[in-house]
mmCIF file of C-alpha atoms and ligand atoms in Angstrom:
data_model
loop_
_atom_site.group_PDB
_atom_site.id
_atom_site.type_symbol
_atom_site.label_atom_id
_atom_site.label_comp_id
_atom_site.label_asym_id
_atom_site.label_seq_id
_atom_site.Cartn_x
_atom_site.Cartn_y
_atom_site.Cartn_z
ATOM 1 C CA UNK A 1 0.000 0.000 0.000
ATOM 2 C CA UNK A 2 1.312 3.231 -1.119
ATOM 3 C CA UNK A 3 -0.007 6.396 0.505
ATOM 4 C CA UNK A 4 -0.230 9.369 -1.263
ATOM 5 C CA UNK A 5 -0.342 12.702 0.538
ATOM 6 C CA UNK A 6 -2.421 15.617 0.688
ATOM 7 C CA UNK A 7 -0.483 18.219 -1.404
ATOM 8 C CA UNK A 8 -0.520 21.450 0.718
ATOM 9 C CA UNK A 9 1.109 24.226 0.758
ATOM 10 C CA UNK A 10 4.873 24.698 2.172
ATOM 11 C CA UNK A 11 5.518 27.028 4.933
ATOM 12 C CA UNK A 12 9.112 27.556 6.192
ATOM 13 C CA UNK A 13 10.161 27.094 9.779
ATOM 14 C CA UNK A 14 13.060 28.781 10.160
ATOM 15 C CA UNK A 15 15.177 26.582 7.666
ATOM 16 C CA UNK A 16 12.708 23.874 8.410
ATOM 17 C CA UNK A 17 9.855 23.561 5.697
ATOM 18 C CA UNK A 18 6.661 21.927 6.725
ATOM 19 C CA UNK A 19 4.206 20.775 4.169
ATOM 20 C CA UNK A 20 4.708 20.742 -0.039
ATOM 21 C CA UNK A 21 6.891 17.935 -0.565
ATOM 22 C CA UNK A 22 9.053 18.300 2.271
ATOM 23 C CA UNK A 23 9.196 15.004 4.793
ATOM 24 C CA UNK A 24 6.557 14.655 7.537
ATOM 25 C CA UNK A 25 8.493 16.769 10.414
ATOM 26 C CA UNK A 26 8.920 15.499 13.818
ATOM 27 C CA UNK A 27 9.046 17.856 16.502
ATOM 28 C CA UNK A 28 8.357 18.325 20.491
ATOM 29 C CA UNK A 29 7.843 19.991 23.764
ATOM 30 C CA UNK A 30 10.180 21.296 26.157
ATOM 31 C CA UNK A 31 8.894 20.530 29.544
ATOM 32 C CA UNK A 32 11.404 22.719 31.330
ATOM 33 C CA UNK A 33 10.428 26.266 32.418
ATOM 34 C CA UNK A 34 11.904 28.587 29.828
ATOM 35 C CA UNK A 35 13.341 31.072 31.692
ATOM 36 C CA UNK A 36 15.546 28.776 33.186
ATOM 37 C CA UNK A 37 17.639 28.962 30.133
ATOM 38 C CA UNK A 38 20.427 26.273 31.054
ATOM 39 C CA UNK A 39 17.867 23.895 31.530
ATOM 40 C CA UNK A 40 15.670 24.508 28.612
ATOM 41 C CA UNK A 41 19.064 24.356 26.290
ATOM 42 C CA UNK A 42 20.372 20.940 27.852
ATOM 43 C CA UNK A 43 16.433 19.400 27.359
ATOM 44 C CA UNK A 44 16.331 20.532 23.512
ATOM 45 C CA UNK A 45 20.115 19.549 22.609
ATOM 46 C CA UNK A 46 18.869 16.223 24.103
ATOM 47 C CA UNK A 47 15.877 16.324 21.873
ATOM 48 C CA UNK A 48 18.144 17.650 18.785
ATOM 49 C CA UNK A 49 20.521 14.378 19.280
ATOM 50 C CA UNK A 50 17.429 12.029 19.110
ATOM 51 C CA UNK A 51 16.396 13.783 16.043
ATOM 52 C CA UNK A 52 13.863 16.493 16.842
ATOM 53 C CA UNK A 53 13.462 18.738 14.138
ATOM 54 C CA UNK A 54 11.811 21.477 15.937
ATOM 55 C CA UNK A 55 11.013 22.158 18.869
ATOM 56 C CA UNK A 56 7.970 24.284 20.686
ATOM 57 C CA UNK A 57 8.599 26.198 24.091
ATOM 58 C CA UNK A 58 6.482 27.638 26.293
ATOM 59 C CA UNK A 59 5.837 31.269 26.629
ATOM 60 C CA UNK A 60 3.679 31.728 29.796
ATOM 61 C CA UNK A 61 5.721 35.166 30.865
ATOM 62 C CA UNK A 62 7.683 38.466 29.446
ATOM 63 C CA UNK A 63 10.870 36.560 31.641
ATOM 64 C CA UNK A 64 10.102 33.544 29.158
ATOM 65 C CA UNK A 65 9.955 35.811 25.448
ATOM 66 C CA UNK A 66 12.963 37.210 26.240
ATOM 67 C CA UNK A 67 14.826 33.857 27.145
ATOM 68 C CA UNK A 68 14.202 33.005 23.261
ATOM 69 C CA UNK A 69 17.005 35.400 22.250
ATOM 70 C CA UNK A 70 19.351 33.255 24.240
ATOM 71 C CA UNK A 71 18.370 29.942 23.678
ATOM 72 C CA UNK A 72 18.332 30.388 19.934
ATOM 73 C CA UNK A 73 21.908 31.165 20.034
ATOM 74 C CA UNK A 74 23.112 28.194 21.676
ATOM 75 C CA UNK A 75 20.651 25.832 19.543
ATOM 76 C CA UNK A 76 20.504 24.019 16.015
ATOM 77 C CA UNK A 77 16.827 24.129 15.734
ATOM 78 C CA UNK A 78 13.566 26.236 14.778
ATOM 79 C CA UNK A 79 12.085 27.207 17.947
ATOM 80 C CA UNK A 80 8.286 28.177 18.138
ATOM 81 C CA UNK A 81 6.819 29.948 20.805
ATOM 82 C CA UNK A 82 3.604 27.940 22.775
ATOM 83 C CA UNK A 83 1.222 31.479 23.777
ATOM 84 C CA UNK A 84 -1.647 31.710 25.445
ATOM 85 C CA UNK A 85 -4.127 34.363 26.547
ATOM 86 C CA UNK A 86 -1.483 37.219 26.061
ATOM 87 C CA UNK A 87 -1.090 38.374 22.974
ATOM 88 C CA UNK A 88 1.679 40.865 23.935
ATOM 89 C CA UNK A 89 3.906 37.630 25.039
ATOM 90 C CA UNK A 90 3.568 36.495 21.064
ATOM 91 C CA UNK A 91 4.993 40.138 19.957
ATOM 92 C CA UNK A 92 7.780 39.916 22.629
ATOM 93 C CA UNK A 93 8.397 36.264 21.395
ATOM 94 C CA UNK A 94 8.431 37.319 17.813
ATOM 95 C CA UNK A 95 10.741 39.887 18.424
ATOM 96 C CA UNK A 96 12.877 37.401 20.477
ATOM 97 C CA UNK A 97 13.220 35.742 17.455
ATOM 98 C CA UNK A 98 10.874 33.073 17.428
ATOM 99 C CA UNK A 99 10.923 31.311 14.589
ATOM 100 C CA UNK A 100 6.894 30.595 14.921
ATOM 101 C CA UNK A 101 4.158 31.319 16.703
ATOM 102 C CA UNK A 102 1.440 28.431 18.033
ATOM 103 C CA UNK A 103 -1.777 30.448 19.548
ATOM 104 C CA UNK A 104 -4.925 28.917 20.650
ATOM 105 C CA UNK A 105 -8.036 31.315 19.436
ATOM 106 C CA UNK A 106 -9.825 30.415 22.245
ATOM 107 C CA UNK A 107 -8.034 31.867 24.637
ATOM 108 C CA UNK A 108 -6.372 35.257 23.013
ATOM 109 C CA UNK A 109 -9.253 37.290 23.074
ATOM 110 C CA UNK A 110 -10.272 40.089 20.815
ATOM 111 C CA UNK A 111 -9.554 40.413 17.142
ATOM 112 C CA UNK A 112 -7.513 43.482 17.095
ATOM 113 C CA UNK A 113 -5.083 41.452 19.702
ATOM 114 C CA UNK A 114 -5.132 38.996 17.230
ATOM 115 C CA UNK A 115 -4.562 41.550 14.275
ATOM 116 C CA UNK A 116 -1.333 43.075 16.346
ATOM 117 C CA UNK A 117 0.191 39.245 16.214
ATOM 118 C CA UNK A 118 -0.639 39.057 12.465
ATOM 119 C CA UNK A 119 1.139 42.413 11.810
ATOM 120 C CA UNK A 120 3.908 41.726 13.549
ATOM 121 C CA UNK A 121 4.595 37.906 12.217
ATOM 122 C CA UNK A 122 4.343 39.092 8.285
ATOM 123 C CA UNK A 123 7.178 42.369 9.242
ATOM 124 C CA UNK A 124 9.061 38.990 10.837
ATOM 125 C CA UNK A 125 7.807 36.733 8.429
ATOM 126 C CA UNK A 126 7.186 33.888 10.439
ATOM 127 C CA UNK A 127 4.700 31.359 10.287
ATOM 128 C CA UNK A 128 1.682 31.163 12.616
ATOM 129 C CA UNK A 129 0.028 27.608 13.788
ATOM 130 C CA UNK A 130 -3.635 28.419 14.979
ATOM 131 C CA UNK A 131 -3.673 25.721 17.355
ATOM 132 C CA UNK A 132 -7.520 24.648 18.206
ATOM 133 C CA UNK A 133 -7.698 21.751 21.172
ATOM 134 C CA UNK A 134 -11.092 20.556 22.480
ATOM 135 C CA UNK A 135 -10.561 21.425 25.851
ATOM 136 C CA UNK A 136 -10.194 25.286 25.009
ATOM 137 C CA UNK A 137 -12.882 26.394 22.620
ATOM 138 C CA UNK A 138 -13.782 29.415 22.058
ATOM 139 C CA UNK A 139 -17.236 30.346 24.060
ATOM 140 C CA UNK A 140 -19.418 31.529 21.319
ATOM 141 C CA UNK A 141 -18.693 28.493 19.932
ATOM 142 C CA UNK A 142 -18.994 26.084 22.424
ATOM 143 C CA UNK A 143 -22.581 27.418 23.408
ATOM 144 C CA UNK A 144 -23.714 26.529 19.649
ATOM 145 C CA UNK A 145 -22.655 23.338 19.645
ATOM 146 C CA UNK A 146 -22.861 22.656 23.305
ATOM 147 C CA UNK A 147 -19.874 20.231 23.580
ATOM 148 C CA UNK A 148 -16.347 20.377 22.167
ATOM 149 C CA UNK A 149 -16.971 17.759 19.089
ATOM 150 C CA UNK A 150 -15.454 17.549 15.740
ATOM 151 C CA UNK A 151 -17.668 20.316 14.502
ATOM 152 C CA UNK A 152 -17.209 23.123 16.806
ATOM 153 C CA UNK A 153 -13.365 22.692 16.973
ATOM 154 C CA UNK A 154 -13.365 23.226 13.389
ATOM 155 C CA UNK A 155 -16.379 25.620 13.663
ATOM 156 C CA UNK A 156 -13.643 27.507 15.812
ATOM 157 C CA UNK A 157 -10.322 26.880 13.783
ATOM 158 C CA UNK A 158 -12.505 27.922 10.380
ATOM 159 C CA UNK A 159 -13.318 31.759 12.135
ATOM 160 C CA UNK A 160 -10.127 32.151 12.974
ATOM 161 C CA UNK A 161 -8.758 30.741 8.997
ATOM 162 C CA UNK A 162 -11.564 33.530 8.223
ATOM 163 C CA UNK A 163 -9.750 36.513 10.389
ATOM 164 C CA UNK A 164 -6.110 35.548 9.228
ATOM 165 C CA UNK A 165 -7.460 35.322 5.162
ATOM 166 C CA UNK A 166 -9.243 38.641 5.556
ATOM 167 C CA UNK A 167 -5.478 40.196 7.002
ATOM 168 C CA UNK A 168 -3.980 38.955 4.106
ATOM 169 C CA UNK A 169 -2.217 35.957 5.969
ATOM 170 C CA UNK A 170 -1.898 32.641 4.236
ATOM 171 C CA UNK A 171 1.294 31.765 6.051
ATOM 172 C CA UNK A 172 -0.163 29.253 8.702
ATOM 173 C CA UNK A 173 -0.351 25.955 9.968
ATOM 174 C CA UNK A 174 -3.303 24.450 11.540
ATOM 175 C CA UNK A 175 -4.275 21.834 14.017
ATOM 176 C CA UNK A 176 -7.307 20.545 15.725
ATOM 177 C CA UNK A 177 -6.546 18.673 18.696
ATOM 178 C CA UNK A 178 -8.895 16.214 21.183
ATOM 179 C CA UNK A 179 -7.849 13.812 23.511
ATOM 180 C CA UNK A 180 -10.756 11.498 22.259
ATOM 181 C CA UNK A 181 -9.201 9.520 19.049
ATOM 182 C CA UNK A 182 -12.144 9.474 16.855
ATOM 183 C CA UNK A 183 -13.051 13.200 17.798
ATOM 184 C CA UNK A 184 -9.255 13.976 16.653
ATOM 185 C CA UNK A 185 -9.663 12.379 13.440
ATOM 186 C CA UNK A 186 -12.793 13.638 12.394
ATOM 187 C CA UNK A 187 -11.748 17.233 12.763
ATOM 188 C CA UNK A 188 -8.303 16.699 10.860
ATOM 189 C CA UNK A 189 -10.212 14.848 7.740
ATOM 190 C CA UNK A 190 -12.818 17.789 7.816
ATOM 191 C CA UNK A 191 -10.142 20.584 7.838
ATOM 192 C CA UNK A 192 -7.959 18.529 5.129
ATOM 193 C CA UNK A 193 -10.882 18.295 3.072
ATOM 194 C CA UNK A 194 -11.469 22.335 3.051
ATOM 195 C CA UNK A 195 -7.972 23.864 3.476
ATOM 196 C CA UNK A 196 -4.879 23.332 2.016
ATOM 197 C CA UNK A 197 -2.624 24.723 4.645
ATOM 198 C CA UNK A 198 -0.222 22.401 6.612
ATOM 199 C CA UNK A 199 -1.304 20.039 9.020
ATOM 200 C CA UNK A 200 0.501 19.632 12.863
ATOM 201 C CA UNK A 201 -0.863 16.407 13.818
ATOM 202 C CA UNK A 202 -1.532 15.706 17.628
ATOM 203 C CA UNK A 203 -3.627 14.188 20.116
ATOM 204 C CA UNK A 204 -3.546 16.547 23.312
ATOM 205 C CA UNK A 205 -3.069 14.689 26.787
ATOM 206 C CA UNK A 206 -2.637 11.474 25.679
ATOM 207 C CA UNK A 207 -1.097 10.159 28.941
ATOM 208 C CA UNK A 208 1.690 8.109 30.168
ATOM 209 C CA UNK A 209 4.146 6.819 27.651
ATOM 210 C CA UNK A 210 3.163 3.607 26.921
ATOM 211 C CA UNK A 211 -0.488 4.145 26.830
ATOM 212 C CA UNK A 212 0.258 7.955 25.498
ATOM 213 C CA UNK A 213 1.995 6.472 22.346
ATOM 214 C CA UNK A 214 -0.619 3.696 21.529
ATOM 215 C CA UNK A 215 -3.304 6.235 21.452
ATOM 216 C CA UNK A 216 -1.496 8.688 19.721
ATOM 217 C CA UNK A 217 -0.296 5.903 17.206
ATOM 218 C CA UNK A 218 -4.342 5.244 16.948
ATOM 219 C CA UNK A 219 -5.288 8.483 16.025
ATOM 220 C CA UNK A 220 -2.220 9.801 13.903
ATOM 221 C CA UNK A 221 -1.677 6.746 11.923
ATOM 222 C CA UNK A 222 -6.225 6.515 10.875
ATOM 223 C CA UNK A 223 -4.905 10.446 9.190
ATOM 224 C CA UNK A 224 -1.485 9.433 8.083
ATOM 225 C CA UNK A 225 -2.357 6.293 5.806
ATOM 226 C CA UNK A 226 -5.104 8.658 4.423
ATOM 227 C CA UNK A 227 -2.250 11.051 3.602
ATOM 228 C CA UNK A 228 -3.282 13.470 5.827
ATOM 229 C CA UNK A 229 -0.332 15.176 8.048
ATOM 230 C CA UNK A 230 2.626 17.493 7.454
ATOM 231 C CA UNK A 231 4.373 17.280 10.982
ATOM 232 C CA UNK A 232 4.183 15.408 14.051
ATOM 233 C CA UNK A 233 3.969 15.793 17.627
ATOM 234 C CA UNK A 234 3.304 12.374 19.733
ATOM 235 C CA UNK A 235 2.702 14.376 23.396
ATOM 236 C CA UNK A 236 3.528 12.062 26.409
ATOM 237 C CA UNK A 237 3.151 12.375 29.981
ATOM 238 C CA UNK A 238 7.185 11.861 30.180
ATOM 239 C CA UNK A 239 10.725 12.456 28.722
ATOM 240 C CA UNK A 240 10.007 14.552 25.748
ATOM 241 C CA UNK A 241 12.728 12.343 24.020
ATOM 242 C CA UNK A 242 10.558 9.476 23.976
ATOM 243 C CA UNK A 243 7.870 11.315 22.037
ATOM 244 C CA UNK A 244 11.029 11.822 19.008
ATOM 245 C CA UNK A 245 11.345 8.483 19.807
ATOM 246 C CA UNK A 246 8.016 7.203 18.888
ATOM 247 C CA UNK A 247 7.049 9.975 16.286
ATOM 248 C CA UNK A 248 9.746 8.173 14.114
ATOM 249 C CA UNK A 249 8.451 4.854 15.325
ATOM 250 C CA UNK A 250 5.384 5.543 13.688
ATOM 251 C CA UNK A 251 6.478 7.429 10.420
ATOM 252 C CA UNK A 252 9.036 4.691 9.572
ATOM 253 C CA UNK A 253 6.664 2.009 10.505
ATOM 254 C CA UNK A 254 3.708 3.886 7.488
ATOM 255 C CA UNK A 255 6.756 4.195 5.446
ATOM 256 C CA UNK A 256 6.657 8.259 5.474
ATOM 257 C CA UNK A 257 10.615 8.010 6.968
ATOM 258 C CA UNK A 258 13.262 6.353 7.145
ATOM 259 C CA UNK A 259 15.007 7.020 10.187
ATOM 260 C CA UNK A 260 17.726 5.551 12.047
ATOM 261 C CA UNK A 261 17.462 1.654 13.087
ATOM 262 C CA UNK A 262 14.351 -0.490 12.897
ATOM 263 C CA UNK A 263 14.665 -3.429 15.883
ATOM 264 C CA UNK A 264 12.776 -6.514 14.493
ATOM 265 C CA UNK A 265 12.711 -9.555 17.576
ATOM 266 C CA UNK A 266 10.524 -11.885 18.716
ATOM 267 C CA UNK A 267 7.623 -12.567 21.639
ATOM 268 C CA UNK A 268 9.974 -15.649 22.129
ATOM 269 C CA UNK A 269 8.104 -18.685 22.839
ATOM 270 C CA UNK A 270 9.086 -21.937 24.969
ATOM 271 C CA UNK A 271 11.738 -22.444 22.565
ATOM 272 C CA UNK A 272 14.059 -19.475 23.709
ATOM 273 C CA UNK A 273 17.121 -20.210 25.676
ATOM 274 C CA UNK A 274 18.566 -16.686 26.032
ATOM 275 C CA UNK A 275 16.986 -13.814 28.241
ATOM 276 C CA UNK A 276 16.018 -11.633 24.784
ATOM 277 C CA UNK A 277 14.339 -8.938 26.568
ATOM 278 C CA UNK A 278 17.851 -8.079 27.705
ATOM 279 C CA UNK A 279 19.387 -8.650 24.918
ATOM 280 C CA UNK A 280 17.388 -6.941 22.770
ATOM 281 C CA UNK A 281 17.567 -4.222 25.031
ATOM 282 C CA UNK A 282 21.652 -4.462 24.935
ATOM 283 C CA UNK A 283 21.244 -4.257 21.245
ATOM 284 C CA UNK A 284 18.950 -1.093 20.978
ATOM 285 C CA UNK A 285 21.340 0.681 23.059
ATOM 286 C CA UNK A 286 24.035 -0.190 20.921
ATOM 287 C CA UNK A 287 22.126 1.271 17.966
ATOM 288 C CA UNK A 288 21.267 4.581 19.613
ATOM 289 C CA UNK A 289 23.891 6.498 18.134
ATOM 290 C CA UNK A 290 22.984 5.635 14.199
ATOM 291 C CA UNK A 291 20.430 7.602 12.596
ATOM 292 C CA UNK A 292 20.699 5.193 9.026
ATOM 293 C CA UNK A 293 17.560 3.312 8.121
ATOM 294 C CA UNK A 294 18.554 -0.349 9.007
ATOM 295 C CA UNK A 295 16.505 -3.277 9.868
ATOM 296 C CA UNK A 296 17.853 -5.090 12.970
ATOM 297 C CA UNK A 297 16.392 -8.387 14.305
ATOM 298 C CA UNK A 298 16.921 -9.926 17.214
ATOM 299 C CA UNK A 299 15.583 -13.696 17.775
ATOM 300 C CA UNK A 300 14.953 -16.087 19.851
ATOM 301 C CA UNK A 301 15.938 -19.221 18.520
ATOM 302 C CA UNK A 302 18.267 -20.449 15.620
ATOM 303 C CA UNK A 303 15.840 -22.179 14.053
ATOM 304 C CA UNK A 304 13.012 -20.278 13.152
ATOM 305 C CA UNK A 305 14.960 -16.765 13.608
ATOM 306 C CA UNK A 306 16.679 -16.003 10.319
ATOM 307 C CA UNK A 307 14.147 -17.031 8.271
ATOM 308 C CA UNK A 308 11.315 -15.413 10.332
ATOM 309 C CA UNK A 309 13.394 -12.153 10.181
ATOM 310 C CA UNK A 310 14.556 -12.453 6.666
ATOM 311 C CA UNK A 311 13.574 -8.990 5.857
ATOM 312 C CA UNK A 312 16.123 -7.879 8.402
ATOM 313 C CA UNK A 313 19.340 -6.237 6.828
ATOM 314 C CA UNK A 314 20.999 -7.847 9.917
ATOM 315 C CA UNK A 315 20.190 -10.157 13.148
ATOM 316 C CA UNK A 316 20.947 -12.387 16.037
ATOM 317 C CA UNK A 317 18.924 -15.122 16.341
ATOM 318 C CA UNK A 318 20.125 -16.689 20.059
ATOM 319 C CA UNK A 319 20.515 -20.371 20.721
ATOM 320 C CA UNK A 320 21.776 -21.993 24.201
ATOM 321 C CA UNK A 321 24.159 -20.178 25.103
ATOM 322 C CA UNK A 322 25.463 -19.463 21.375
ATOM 323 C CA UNK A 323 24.100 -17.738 18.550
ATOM 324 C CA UNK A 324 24.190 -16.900 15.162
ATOM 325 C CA UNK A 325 24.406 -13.131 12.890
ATOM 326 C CA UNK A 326 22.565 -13.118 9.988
ATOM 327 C CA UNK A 327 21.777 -10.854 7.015
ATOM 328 C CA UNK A 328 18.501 -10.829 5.108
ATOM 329 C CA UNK A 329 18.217 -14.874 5.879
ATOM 330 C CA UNK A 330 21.308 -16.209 5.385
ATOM 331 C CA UNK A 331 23.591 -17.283 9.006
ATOM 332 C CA UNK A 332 26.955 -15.640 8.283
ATOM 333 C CA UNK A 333 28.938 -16.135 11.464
ATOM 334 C CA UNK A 334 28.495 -18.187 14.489
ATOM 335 C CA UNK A 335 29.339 -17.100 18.031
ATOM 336 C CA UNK A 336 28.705 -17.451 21.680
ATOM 337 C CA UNK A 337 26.547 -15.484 23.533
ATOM 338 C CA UNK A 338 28.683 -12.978 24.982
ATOM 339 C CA UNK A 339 29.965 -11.906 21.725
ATOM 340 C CA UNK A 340 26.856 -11.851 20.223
ATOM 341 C CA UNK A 341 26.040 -7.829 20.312
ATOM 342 C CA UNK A 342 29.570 -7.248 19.443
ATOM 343 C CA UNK A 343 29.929 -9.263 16.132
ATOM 344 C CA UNK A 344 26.845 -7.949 15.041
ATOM 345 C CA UNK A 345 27.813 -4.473 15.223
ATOM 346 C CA UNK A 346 30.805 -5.429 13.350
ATOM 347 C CA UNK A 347 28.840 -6.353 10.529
ATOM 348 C CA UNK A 348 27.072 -3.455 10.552
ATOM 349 C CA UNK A 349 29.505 -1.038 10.666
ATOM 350 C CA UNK A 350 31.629 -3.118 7.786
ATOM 351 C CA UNK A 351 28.468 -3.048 5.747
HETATM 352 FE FE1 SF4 B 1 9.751 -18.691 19.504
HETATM 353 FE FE2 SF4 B 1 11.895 -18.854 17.937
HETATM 354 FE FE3 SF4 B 1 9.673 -17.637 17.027
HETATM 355 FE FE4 SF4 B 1 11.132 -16.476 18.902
HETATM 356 S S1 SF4 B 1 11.794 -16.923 16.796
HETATM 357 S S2 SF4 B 1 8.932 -16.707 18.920
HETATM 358 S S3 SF4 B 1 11.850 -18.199 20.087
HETATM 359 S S4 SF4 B 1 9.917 -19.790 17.537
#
């Protein structure tokens, strides 16, 4: 199955372009407060090293804004600026240097507000994601449709498309953000279907990692294979690394990326001899550092392992304490357990 994307319209993100043909673009959260700008600048170098692309701070104070102009320096990334209800902390941010702007419309308040953060992103010419979530709908709104569904968050994001159009200002993303799956989807497929601006996918407060990522996985991947999505953000209750983590997870596993190492292994079954929970884990670690596509098995038993895993560019597949490498099927070395991690990343790294 081939999926074939919306076409919509590039915007640029600092050098970063989201939308047109570029890739699907992962980015994240900080979770540090930004005025503590050591901390903030050790979280996203983290993020940058597990491949975040951009990266979104928050902006709840003047303190925060003016932290930008120092964390930008000491970054490689975009950096967009998170505001809400103050519309003066998105012109301070701007002029900060912010490389885009993510406002809620239900929470800014009046237009002209909304007009002075227009005016001021096209003399900066920086994008602007009107960011719509469920749980923050405008009130107008909410009192016609009487709960935040599909329709009256894009009832809400559609006014606010209407306000930006009318000021001349194309230069947006959008998103439309629930932390009920189908409610999520809905809204994105509507939008897609009307507008042609760029898409930030998301599902807000999607919890704890593990439960966090399935349900983001749910609701991103139902838009994804419809071709629906320009960037990324997988929010977890956790280490914002995971969520880079897991956002190329998912786009590698639709085929929209192809980013660093893909670990193949086993359930294993009453035919394992060799703790491969650990071992798996061993290798994973091992494979941190490389950012190639590669396909990476690791199984359970020498028997039905490198067949089982023959799409694997390389694998273990772990006997009694002994085990085999292998490449797309075929057993090219034997070893013993011990050495197994290491003569497999000798074959990778002669490959
Ligand atoms: Fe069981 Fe071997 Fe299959 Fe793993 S590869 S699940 S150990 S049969």
């Amino acid at each position: 199955m081939k999926i074939i994307r919306h076409k919509t319209l590039p915007i640029l993100v600092g050098k970063v372009q989201i939308g047109g043909n570029a890739p699907i673009v992962v980015q994240s959260m900080t979770k540090t407060k930004t005025e503590d700008v050591k901390t903030t600048i050790k979280q996203i170098r983290q993020l940058e090293k597990a491949g975040c692309e951009i990266i979104r701070v928050a902006i709840p104070n003047q303190t925060a804004a003016q932290a930008l102009k120092t964390i930008k320096q000491q970054i490689k990334i975009p950096v967009i600026a998170d505001i809400h209800f103050d519309y003066r902390l998105a012109l301070a941010s701007i002029k900060a240097g912010a490389d885009k702007i993510r406002i809620n419309p239900g929470n800014i308040g009046t237009t002209w507000k909304i007009k002075e953060i227009i005016r001021a992103a096209k003399d900066y010419k920086i994008p602007i994601r009107i960011g719509v979530n469920a749980g923050s709908i405008e009130k107008e709104v909410l009192q016609k449709y009487q709960y935040p569904s599909a329709r009256a968050m894009v009832a809400s994001l559609t006014k606010m498309i209407d306000l930006f159009e009318n000021s001349n200002f194309s230069n947006l993303v959008l998103s439309v953000k629930a932390f009920d799956v189908l409610t999520t989807v809905e809204a994105y497929q509507n939008i897609s279907k009307h507008y042609s601006y760029p898409l930030h996918l998301g599902l807000t407060e999607a919890g704890l990692p593990f439960e966090g990522a399935i349900r983001s996985t749910t609701a991103l991947a139902l838009l994804l294979t419809k071709g629906i999505g320009d960037t990324i953000r997988v929010s977890l209750t956790g280490d914002p690394v995971l969520e880079v983590i897991a956002g190329y997870e998912l786009l590698n596993s639709l085929g929209l990326r192809e980013y660093g190492p893909i670990i193949i292994s086993c359930p294993t079954c009453g035919r394992c001899e060799v703790n491969l929970f650990k071992l798996t884990q061993r290798v994973k670690k091992a494979l941190a550092k490389y950012k190639n596509p590669i396909k990476v098995a690791v199984m359970g038993c020498m028997v039905n392992g490198p067949g089982e895993a023959r799409s694997a560019d390389y694998g273990i597949a772990a006997g009694k304490r002994s085990g085999v490498i292998f490449s797309k099927g075929k057993v090219i070395k034997k070893c013993s357990e011990e050495d197994l991690v290491s003569a497999l990343l000798t074959e990778i790294n002669l490959s």
